Short mmCIF file of C-alpha atoms and ligand atoms in Angstrom, two decimals:
data_model
loop_
_atom_site.label_atom_id
_atom_site.label_comp_id
_atom_site.label_asym_id
_atom_site.label_seq_id
_atom_site.Cartn_x
_atom_site.Cartn_y
_atom_site.Cartn_z
CA MET A 1 107.45 -21.98 -26.89
CA LEU A 2 108.34 -25.68 -26.27
CA ASN A 3 112.08 -25.37 -26.20
CA HIS A 4 112.20 -26.89 -22.82
CA THR A 5 110.39 -30.03 -23.44
CA PRO A 6 112.68 -32.72 -22.07
CA LYS A 7 114.10 -35.58 -24.17
CA GLU A 8 113.70 -38.19 -21.59
CA ILE A 9 110.60 -40.15 -22.06
CA TYR A 10 108.70 -41.35 -18.84
CA GLU A 11 105.34 -43.02 -18.45
CA LYS A 12 102.67 -40.36 -17.40
CA ARG A 13 99.75 -41.58 -15.25
CA GLY A 14 96.43 -39.49 -15.15
CA LEU A 15 98.08 -36.51 -16.91
CA VAL A 16 97.90 -35.12 -20.43
CA ILE A 17 100.11 -32.30 -21.66
CA ASN A 18 99.06 -30.53 -24.79
CA PRO A 19 96.23 -32.89 -25.77
CA ALA A 20 96.01 -34.02 -29.41
CA LYS A 21 92.11 -33.84 -29.32
CA THR A 22 89.21 -31.80 -28.04
CA CYS A 23 85.95 -32.63 -26.40
CA GLN A 24 82.96 -34.59 -27.70
CA PRO A 25 80.46 -31.78 -27.96
CA ILE A 26 82.53 -29.88 -30.48
CA GLY A 27 82.28 -32.86 -32.92
CA ALA A 28 78.61 -33.25 -32.28
CA MET A 29 78.02 -29.54 -33.01
CA TYR A 30 79.96 -29.82 -36.31
CA ALA A 31 78.07 -32.86 -37.36
CA ALA A 32 74.74 -31.08 -36.40
CA LEU A 33 75.59 -28.17 -38.75
CA GLY A 34 75.48 -30.85 -41.52
CA ILE A 35 71.70 -31.10 -41.34
CA HIS A 36 69.99 -28.42 -43.34
CA GLY A 37 68.11 -25.68 -41.15
CA CYS A 38 69.65 -27.03 -37.85
CA LEU A 39 70.47 -25.14 -34.79
CA PRO A 40 72.91 -27.08 -32.66
CA HIS A 41 72.13 -26.90 -29.07
CA SER A 42 74.64 -27.33 -26.19
CA HIS A 43 72.82 -28.57 -23.05
CA GLY A 44 75.33 -27.33 -20.45
CA SER A 45 77.12 -24.05 -19.36
CA GLN A 46 77.50 -21.02 -21.56
CA GLY A 47 81.18 -21.31 -21.44
CA CYS A 48 81.41 -24.76 -23.23
CA CYS A 49 79.13 -23.50 -25.96
CA SER A 50 81.13 -20.40 -26.36
CA TYR A 51 84.50 -22.40 -26.56
CA HIS A 52 82.88 -24.94 -29.33
CA ARG A 53 81.45 -22.01 -31.33
CA MET A 54 84.75 -20.12 -31.22
CA HIS A 55 86.87 -23.01 -32.21
CA LEU A 56 84.68 -23.95 -35.11
CA THR A 57 84.47 -20.33 -36.15
CA ARG A 58 88.15 -19.96 -36.18
CA HIS A 59 88.89 -23.13 -38.22
CA PHE A 60 86.06 -22.44 -40.77
CA ARG A 61 86.09 -18.62 -40.70
CA ASP A 62 82.52 -18.50 -40.86
CA PRO A 63 80.25 -17.51 -37.92
CA ILE A 64 79.07 -20.76 -36.34
CA VAL A 65 75.63 -20.33 -34.47
CA ALA A 66 74.59 -22.59 -31.58
CA SER A 67 72.28 -22.17 -28.60
CA THR A 68 72.88 -23.15 -24.95
CA SER A 69 70.96 -24.18 -22.08
CA SER A 70 72.89 -21.72 -19.99
CA PHE A 71 73.28 -23.77 -16.80
CA THR A 72 73.56 -21.77 -13.60
CA GLU A 73 74.54 -22.93 -10.15
CA GLY A 74 70.89 -24.02 -9.67
CA SER A 75 70.60 -26.20 -12.81
CA SER A 76 74.18 -27.50 -12.02
CA VAL A 77 72.66 -28.98 -8.73
CA PHE A 78 68.93 -29.68 -9.49
CA GLY A 79 69.36 -30.61 -13.25
CA GLY A 80 68.71 -29.01 -16.50
CA LEU A 81 65.20 -30.25 -17.30
CA SER A 82 63.50 -26.73 -17.00
CA ASN A 83 66.33 -25.01 -18.89
CA LEU A 84 66.20 -27.46 -21.78
CA LYS A 85 62.37 -27.17 -22.12
CA THR A 86 62.49 -23.33 -21.99
CA ALA A 87 65.24 -23.45 -24.56
CA ILE A 88 63.49 -25.75 -26.93
CA ASN A 89 60.44 -23.26 -26.82
CA ASN A 90 62.64 -20.12 -27.14
CA VAL A 91 64.71 -21.29 -29.92
CA PHE A 92 61.81 -22.51 -32.11
CA SER A 93 59.95 -19.30 -31.52
CA ILE A 94 62.79 -16.84 -31.87
CA TYR A 95 65.40 -18.53 -34.22
CA LYS A 96 62.99 -20.80 -36.15
CA PRO A 97 65.12 -23.70 -37.16
CA GLU A 98 63.79 -26.83 -38.86
CA VAL A 99 65.72 -28.99 -36.49
CA ILE A 100 67.23 -28.61 -33.00
CA ALA A 101 70.19 -31.16 -32.50
CA ILE A 102 71.00 -31.18 -28.84
CA ASN A 103 74.52 -32.35 -27.46
CA THR A 104 75.30 -32.70 -23.82
CA THR A 105 78.42 -31.44 -21.89
CA TYR A 106 80.33 -33.02 -18.90
CA LEU A 107 78.02 -30.98 -16.65
CA SER A 108 74.66 -32.39 -17.76
CA GLU A 109 76.15 -35.76 -18.29
CA THR A 110 77.47 -35.69 -14.63
CA ILE A 111 73.97 -34.70 -13.39
CA GLY A 112 72.56 -37.57 -15.46
CA ASP A 113 69.87 -35.43 -17.19
CA ASP A 114 67.62 -37.78 -19.38
CA ILE A 115 67.49 -35.82 -22.64
CA GLY A 116 65.36 -38.30 -24.52
CA SER A 117 62.71 -38.05 -21.85
CA ILE A 118 62.87 -34.27 -21.65
CA ILE A 119 62.43 -34.16 -25.54
CA GLN A 120 59.36 -36.44 -25.26
CA ASP A 121 57.96 -34.06 -22.85
CA ALA A 122 58.80 -30.72 -24.67
CA GLU A 123 56.32 -28.73 -26.98
CA ILE A 124 57.71 -29.34 -30.43
CA PRO A 125 55.97 -27.31 -33.06
CA GLU A 126 54.29 -29.33 -35.98
CA GLY A 127 56.95 -30.47 -38.68
CA LYS A 128 59.83 -29.57 -36.59
CA VAL A 129 62.53 -31.99 -35.29
CA VAL A 130 64.44 -32.19 -32.06
CA LEU A 131 67.13 -34.80 -31.72
CA HIS A 132 70.01 -35.55 -29.35
CA ALA A 133 73.24 -37.17 -28.71
CA ASN A 134 74.95 -37.90 -25.44
CA THR A 135 78.40 -36.59 -25.57
CA PRO A 136 80.20 -36.64 -22.18
CA SER A 137 83.31 -34.61 -22.60
CA TYR A 138 85.30 -36.90 -20.48
CA VAL A 139 85.05 -39.96 -22.79
CA GLY A 140 86.71 -40.19 -26.24
CA SER A 141 87.18 -36.95 -28.32
CA HIS A 142 85.50 -34.44 -30.85
CA ILE A 143 85.60 -37.60 -33.31
CA THR A 144 83.53 -39.61 -30.74
CA GLY A 145 81.11 -36.69 -30.54
CA PHE A 146 80.80 -36.52 -34.19
CA SER A 147 80.13 -40.29 -34.50
CA ASN A 148 77.40 -40.07 -31.78
CA MET A 149 75.58 -37.32 -33.51
CA VAL A 150 75.61 -39.11 -36.78
CA LYS A 151 74.27 -42.24 -35.01
CA ALA A 152 71.68 -40.05 -33.46
CA MET A 153 70.55 -38.81 -36.96
CA VAL A 154 70.00 -42.41 -37.81
CA THR A 155 68.26 -43.20 -34.66
CA TYR A 156 65.88 -40.33 -34.66
CA LEU A 157 65.30 -39.93 -38.37
CA ALA A 158 66.01 -42.97 -40.63
CA LYS A 159 63.10 -45.06 -41.71
CA SER A 160 62.73 -48.00 -44.20
CA GLU A 161 59.64 -48.86 -46.26
CA LYS A 162 59.73 -52.61 -46.75
CA GLY A 163 60.80 -53.65 -50.13
CA ILE A 164 61.32 -50.26 -51.65
CA SER A 165 64.83 -49.17 -52.56
CA ASN A 166 65.54 -45.55 -53.39
CA GLY A 167 68.28 -46.50 -55.61
CA LYS A 168 70.69 -44.42 -53.64
CA VAL A 169 73.98 -44.92 -51.83
CA ASN A 170 74.42 -43.20 -48.50
CA ILE A 171 77.76 -41.62 -47.88
CA ILE A 172 78.83 -40.67 -44.35
CA PRO A 173 81.93 -38.42 -44.97
CA GLY A 174 83.53 -38.35 -41.53
CA PHE A 175 84.91 -35.26 -39.73
CA VAL A 176 86.26 -33.61 -42.85
CA ASN A 177 86.11 -29.99 -44.15
CA PRO A 178 83.09 -28.82 -46.29
CA GLY A 179 85.64 -28.76 -49.38
CA ASP A 180 86.12 -32.53 -48.87
CA MET A 181 82.35 -33.28 -48.81
CA ARG A 182 82.04 -31.28 -52.02
CA GLU A 183 84.87 -33.20 -53.57
CA ILE A 184 83.16 -36.55 -52.61
CA LYS A 185 79.81 -35.42 -54.01
CA ARG A 186 81.77 -34.39 -57.27
CA ILE A 187 83.16 -37.78 -57.63
CA ALA A 188 79.70 -39.51 -57.11
CA LYS A 189 78.17 -37.07 -59.70
CA LEU A 190 80.86 -37.85 -62.31
CA LEU A 191 80.08 -41.48 -61.81
CA GLU A 192 76.47 -40.73 -62.01
CA VAL A 193 75.81 -42.41 -58.77
CA PRO A 194 72.91 -40.91 -56.69
CA ILE A 195 73.98 -40.33 -53.07
CA THR A 196 72.69 -39.11 -49.93
CA MET A 197 75.38 -37.47 -47.87
CA PHE A 198 74.93 -36.98 -44.17
CA PRO A 199 75.99 -34.82 -42.46
CA ASP A 200 76.97 -32.55 -45.19
CA THR A 201 78.43 -29.19 -43.96
CA SER A 202 79.14 -27.93 -47.51
CA GLY A 203 77.08 -24.75 -48.06
CA VAL A 204 76.71 -24.31 -44.30
CA VAL A 205 80.24 -23.57 -42.95
CA ASP A 206 81.56 -22.50 -46.35
CA SER A 207 78.44 -20.49 -47.57
CA PRO A 208 78.97 -17.66 -49.97
CA MET A 209 79.03 -14.05 -49.14
CA THR A 210 75.68 -12.73 -50.48
CA GLY A 211 75.54 -9.45 -48.59
CA LYS A 212 72.61 -10.85 -46.76
CA TYR A 213 73.03 -12.89 -43.37
CA GLU A 214 71.17 -16.18 -43.56
CA MET A 215 71.05 -18.06 -40.28
CA TYR A 216 70.33 -21.18 -42.21
CA PRO A 217 72.16 -21.37 -45.49
CA LYS A 218 71.22 -23.52 -48.43
CA GLY A 219 73.53 -26.43 -47.51
CA GLY A 220 73.13 -29.46 -45.33
CA ALA A 221 71.38 -32.80 -45.72
CA LYS A 222 67.51 -32.48 -45.54
CA VAL A 223 65.65 -34.25 -42.78
CA GLU A 224 63.76 -36.01 -45.51
CA GLU A 225 66.86 -37.27 -47.03
CA ILE A 226 68.35 -38.62 -43.76
CA THR A 227 64.83 -40.27 -43.18
CA ASP A 228 65.03 -41.79 -46.66
CA SER A 229 68.56 -43.14 -46.14
CA GLY A 230 66.88 -46.16 -44.49
CA ASN A 231 65.70 -47.00 -48.08
CA SER A 232 69.13 -46.99 -49.63
CA ASP A 233 71.10 -50.11 -50.93
CA LEU A 234 74.35 -49.35 -49.35
CA THR A 235 75.89 -47.04 -46.82
CA ILE A 236 79.62 -46.11 -47.36
CA ALA A 237 81.08 -44.89 -43.98
CA LEU A 238 84.38 -43.13 -44.71
CA GLY A 239 86.68 -43.44 -41.52
CA ARG A 240 85.86 -45.98 -38.93
CA PHE A 241 86.21 -43.71 -35.96
CA ALA A 242 83.77 -40.92 -37.11
CA SER A 243 81.32 -42.88 -39.41
CA GLU A 244 80.93 -46.43 -38.76
CA ALA A 245 78.66 -46.23 -35.85
CA GLY A 246 76.04 -44.50 -38.04
CA ALA A 247 76.51 -47.02 -40.77
CA PHE A 248 76.00 -49.93 -38.34
CA GLU A 249 72.90 -48.23 -36.77
CA LEU A 250 71.45 -47.94 -40.16
CA GLU A 251 72.04 -51.61 -40.79
CA LYS A 252 70.49 -52.55 -37.55
CA LYS A 253 67.51 -50.22 -37.91
CA CYS A 254 66.83 -50.59 -41.66
CA LYS A 255 69.16 -53.32 -43.06
CA VAL A 256 71.04 -51.06 -45.17
CA LYS A 257 74.33 -52.78 -45.98
CA PRO A 258 77.48 -50.93 -44.52
CA SER A 259 80.84 -50.58 -46.16
CA ILE A 260 83.57 -49.20 -44.13
CA LEU A 261 86.37 -47.57 -45.99
CA LYS A 262 89.27 -45.23 -45.20
CA THR A 263 88.85 -41.48 -45.41
CA PRO A 264 89.80 -41.16 -49.22
CA ILE A 265 93.09 -39.29 -48.81
CA GLY A 266 95.63 -40.59 -51.43
CA ILE A 267 95.43 -42.53 -54.45
CA GLU A 268 94.74 -46.09 -52.80
CA ALA A 269 91.81 -44.88 -50.61
CA THR A 270 90.31 -42.94 -53.51
CA ASP A 271 90.58 -45.90 -55.76
CA LYS A 272 88.74 -48.02 -53.10
CA LEU A 273 85.94 -45.38 -52.72
CA ILE A 274 85.31 -45.25 -56.60
CA MET A 275 85.58 -48.97 -56.90
CA GLU A 276 82.95 -49.51 -54.17
CA LEU A 277 80.59 -46.99 -55.93
CA VAL A 278 81.17 -48.92 -59.19
CA LYS A 279 80.61 -52.25 -57.60
CA ALA A 280 77.47 -51.12 -55.93
CA THR A 281 75.86 -49.62 -59.04
CA GLY A 282 77.62 -51.14 -62.03
CA VAL A 283 78.53 -47.75 -63.53
CA ASP A 284 81.67 -47.17 -65.66
CA VAL A 285 84.41 -44.95 -64.50
CA PRO A 286 84.22 -41.85 -66.66
CA TYR A 287 87.33 -40.57 -68.51
CA GLU A 288 87.39 -37.35 -66.51
CA LEU A 289 88.30 -39.52 -63.29
CA GLU A 290 90.63 -41.61 -65.25
CA GLU A 291 92.40 -38.31 -66.49
CA GLU A 292 92.65 -36.98 -62.86
CA ARG A 293 94.18 -40.32 -61.58
CA GLY A 294 96.59 -40.25 -64.51
CA GLN A 295 97.54 -36.49 -63.68
CA LEU A 296 98.11 -37.63 -60.07
CA VAL A 297 100.38 -40.55 -61.00
CA ASP A 298 102.32 -37.98 -63.33
CA ILE A 299 102.85 -35.59 -60.42
CA MET A 300 103.92 -38.38 -58.22
CA THR A 301 106.51 -39.32 -60.77
CA ASP A 302 107.74 -35.78 -61.24
CA THR A 303 108.00 -34.93 -57.60
CA HIS A 304 109.02 -38.35 -55.81
CA TYR A 305 112.54 -37.08 -55.29
CA HIS A 306 111.31 -34.31 -53.13
CA TYR A 307 109.88 -36.47 -50.44
CA HIS A 308 110.95 -40.17 -51.11
CA GLY A 309 112.77 -41.65 -48.08
CA LYS A 310 112.05 -38.59 -45.90
CA ARG A 311 111.01 -39.18 -42.27
CA VAL A 312 107.65 -37.73 -41.24
CA ALA A 313 105.64 -37.42 -38.03
CA ILE A 314 101.89 -37.46 -38.36
CA PHE A 315 99.31 -36.47 -35.71
CA GLY A 316 95.69 -35.61 -35.58
CA ASP A 317 92.28 -37.32 -35.90
CA PRO A 318 92.39 -41.20 -36.20
CA ASP A 319 90.70 -41.43 -39.63
CA THR A 320 92.67 -38.69 -41.11
CA VAL A 321 95.93 -39.95 -39.72
CA ILE A 322 95.19 -43.47 -40.89
CA ALA A 323 94.52 -42.32 -44.45
CA LEU A 324 97.58 -39.91 -44.37
CA THR A 325 99.90 -42.80 -43.22
CA GLU A 326 98.67 -44.95 -46.08
CA PHE A 327 99.25 -42.28 -48.69
CA VAL A 328 102.78 -41.17 -47.38
CA LEU A 329 103.86 -44.74 -47.24
CA GLY A 330 102.59 -45.20 -50.82
CA ILE A 331 104.93 -42.23 -52.08
CA GLY A 332 108.01 -43.76 -50.27
CA MET A 333 108.05 -41.55 -47.14
CA LYS A 334 108.73 -43.04 -43.69
CA PRO A 335 106.09 -42.24 -41.05
CA ILE A 336 108.24 -43.06 -37.91
CA HIS A 337 106.00 -41.32 -35.33
CA VAL A 338 102.22 -41.62 -35.66
CA LEU A 339 99.75 -40.37 -32.94
CA THR A 340 96.25 -39.64 -32.28
CA GLY A 341 94.67 -38.06 -29.19
CA THR A 342 91.45 -40.09 -29.73
CA PRO A 343 91.52 -43.40 -27.71
CA GLY A 344 91.23 -46.77 -29.73
CA GLN A 345 93.50 -49.72 -29.88
CA SER A 346 92.31 -50.52 -33.48
CA PHE A 347 94.16 -47.25 -34.56
CA GLU A 348 97.42 -48.65 -33.32
CA ILE A 349 96.81 -52.11 -34.80
CA GLU A 350 96.08 -50.71 -38.25
CA ILE A 351 99.01 -48.35 -38.31
CA LYS A 352 101.44 -51.01 -37.20
CA GLU A 353 100.28 -53.44 -39.82
CA MET A 354 100.78 -50.80 -42.42
CA LEU A 355 104.17 -50.03 -41.20
CA GLU A 356 105.18 -53.60 -40.98
CA GLU A 357 104.12 -54.30 -44.46
CA ALA A 358 106.10 -51.40 -45.76
CA GLY A 359 109.19 -52.38 -43.70
CA VAL A 360 109.06 -49.07 -41.58
CA GLU A 361 109.92 -49.06 -37.98
CA GLY A 362 107.86 -46.58 -36.10
CA ARG A 363 106.29 -45.39 -32.93
CA VAL A 364 102.34 -45.45 -32.77
CA LYS A 365 100.03 -44.37 -30.08
CA SER A 366 96.27 -43.66 -29.71
CA GLY A 367 95.11 -41.53 -26.85
CA GLY A 368 98.44 -39.83 -26.74
CA ASP A 369 99.42 -36.19 -26.32
CA LEU A 370 101.61 -33.77 -28.08
CA PHE A 371 104.07 -33.61 -25.32
CA GLU A 372 105.07 -37.18 -25.77
CA PHE A 373 104.93 -36.74 -29.72
CA HIS A 374 107.45 -33.86 -29.15
CA GLN A 375 109.54 -36.13 -27.02
CA TRP A 376 109.53 -38.81 -29.79
CA ILE A 377 110.70 -36.21 -32.31
CA LYS A 378 113.46 -35.03 -30.01
CA ASN A 379 114.87 -38.53 -29.79
CA GLU A 380 114.33 -39.38 -33.39
CA PRO A 381 114.05 -36.19 -35.46
CA VAL A 382 112.02 -36.24 -38.64
CA ASP A 383 112.06 -34.18 -41.94
CA LEU A 384 108.51 -33.16 -41.88
CA ILE A 385 105.42 -33.01 -39.34
CA ILE A 386 101.91 -33.35 -40.80
CA GLY A 387 99.10 -32.35 -38.35
CA ASN A 388 96.90 -29.53 -37.06
CA THR A 389 97.87 -26.01 -36.10
CA TYR A 390 99.02 -27.22 -32.69
CA GLY A 391 102.01 -28.65 -34.27
CA LYS A 392 103.37 -25.35 -34.90
CA PHE A 393 105.00 -25.02 -31.50
CA ILE A 394 106.91 -28.36 -32.01
CA SER A 395 107.76 -27.11 -35.58
CA LYS A 396 109.25 -23.96 -34.35
CA ALA A 397 111.16 -25.51 -31.38
CA GLU A 398 112.70 -28.17 -33.52
CA ASP A 399 112.94 -26.22 -36.85
CA ILE A 400 111.03 -28.77 -38.78
CA PRO A 401 108.42 -27.76 -41.52
CA LEU A 402 104.71 -28.33 -40.73
CA VAL A 403 102.13 -29.22 -43.17
CA ARG A 404 98.69 -28.30 -41.77
CA ILE A 405 96.05 -30.98 -42.36
CA GLY A 406 93.21 -31.92 -40.03
CA PHE A 407 91.32 -30.05 -37.27
CA PRO A 408 91.77 -27.41 -36.18
CA VAL A 409 93.90 -25.33 -38.52
CA LEU A 410 93.46 -21.93 -36.87
CA ASP A 411 96.41 -19.87 -38.20
CA ARG A 412 95.80 -20.34 -42.01
CA SER A 413 92.83 -19.43 -44.22
CA VAL A 414 91.07 -21.05 -47.28
CA HIS A 415 92.06 -24.58 -46.27
CA SER A 416 88.34 -25.56 -45.41
CA TYR A 417 87.35 -24.87 -48.98
CA LEU A 418 90.05 -26.96 -50.66
CA PRO A 419 89.81 -30.68 -50.45
CA VAL A 420 92.54 -33.22 -49.41
CA VAL A 421 90.28 -36.24 -50.41
CA GLY A 422 90.09 -37.67 -54.02
CA TYR A 423 92.64 -37.52 -56.71
CA LYS A 424 92.58 -33.65 -56.67
CA GLY A 425 93.05 -33.50 -52.97
CA ALA A 426 96.00 -35.99 -53.25
CA MET A 427 97.56 -33.51 -55.78
CA ARG A 428 97.09 -30.79 -53.12
CA VAL A 429 98.68 -32.82 -50.39
CA LEU A 430 101.58 -33.70 -52.50
CA GLU A 431 102.17 -29.89 -53.45
CA MET A 432 101.93 -29.07 -49.71
CA ILE A 433 104.50 -31.81 -48.74
CA SER A 434 106.94 -31.11 -51.65
CA ASN A 435 106.72 -27.22 -51.09
CA ALA A 436 107.19 -27.55 -47.31
CA LEU A 437 110.33 -29.70 -47.92
CA LEU A 438 111.71 -27.43 -50.77
CA ASP A 439 111.05 -24.26 -48.62
CA LYS A 440 113.15 -25.79 -46.02
CA VAL A 441 116.06 -26.58 -48.50
CA ASP A 442 115.92 -22.95 -49.67
CA ILE A 443 116.05 -21.52 -46.08
CA ASP A 444 118.98 -23.64 -44.98
CA SER A 445 121.03 -23.19 -48.14
CA SER A 446 124.13 -21.18 -48.08
CA ASP A 447 124.45 -18.55 -50.80
CA GLU A 448 126.84 -20.90 -52.81
CA ASP A 449 124.20 -23.72 -52.79
CA PHE A 450 121.12 -21.52 -53.35
CA GLU A 451 119.56 -23.04 -56.52
CA LEU A 452 117.00 -21.57 -58.96
CA VAL A 453 115.74 -24.97 -59.88
CA LEU A 454 115.19 -27.69 -57.17
S1 SF4 B 501 82.35 -29.96 -22.47
FE1 SF4 B 501 83.87 -30.16 -20.80
S2 SF4 B 501 85.89 -30.35 -21.99
FE2 SF4 B 501 84.27 -29.44 -23.34
S3 SF4 B 501 84.58 -27.20 -23.06
FE3 SF4 B 501 82.91 -27.92 -21.61
S4 SF4 B 501 84.06 -28.44 -19.74
FE4 SF4 B 501 85.49 -28.21 -21.35
#
């Protein structure tokens, strides 16, 4: 337990304690699963691949499949060329995917394997695709890896045929759960806006139990769809850190206009996504969406006294944390500690601007760790923590409720099926925040103060 975390904050150099992130390959592997018929391939040691698969499997509670180049001492010294060529042959002949999406690890990056050249020399069966992203684990985080793999999808696959628009909007959803991707697709469907979402892990890591094992479930963005994304009119990238690199690459390669929005967590960010789709296509907002928004406002009115003025500490992936900060500020909470493990100064700038505008004084850090986050909380306690499962140790040590949102959530189930984005997702987040705070009131109440109605 973290009962002994010292209160005194000191500058740590070259040391991270309890990281608030994981490594690039895991994000790349998750993005790759969002291509239909894709087998992610990890070019490095078996241990890395096992860790990444295990972590994703625990979060999604679905078996995550990926192959590995299985580096030995020899390949670690002389390079992984022959391992990768053999792997491509074996994987296509044994596991028969449509696509192999290769990510690298620290080991292959340190050796300097030229994956692009190896792919060019490899024997790739007719109609099959091999693509790759360089994902050195000592740079960035799993979000950087996700972003690099999305960019690789564009680099390898997207094409434009001059002057022909497919009339679609591309949506890059960011590192969110399949339940969130489904919700974004549902909103677009209600608006009757044709979209191409990539990557799209819905139907892959939340595939239904059919009694029959399918290595490549029905979901995922098809290669033809990603190729055709170069003919779309607009790319909406949800979350700068995970999605803008892919959108900018598509602009550079195929001149598709990019629009960078926040991950649509909360009423404001959802409004912006809907209005962007409306602006791009001239559609009307259907009553169904207006009704959902109205219900959300009603719920906010009914519940505001549960959380208004409460102090909250938020940590996790930058795009999720930025959107959550905007949302909780909008409902009158005070996010006084905000941290991400992913490096990036723009995170700090954006959060500071939001806090300043709301008149809230808070600490913000990118590239930080949970040890420091805990120290902040020790010095200035909060009523609620919002973050992934790793927050539970601080939550227990400090007796502060934790709302689990983000990646990874390893000690709860069902969450990856249910959205936190859109108006429906905002209702769910409100419910989680309210219930966590009300549960704490119940737990802390003496018998005389224990109330039926709160
Ligand atoms: S890629 Fe690097 S950080 Fe990631 S599991 Fe392998 S050794 Fe660890």
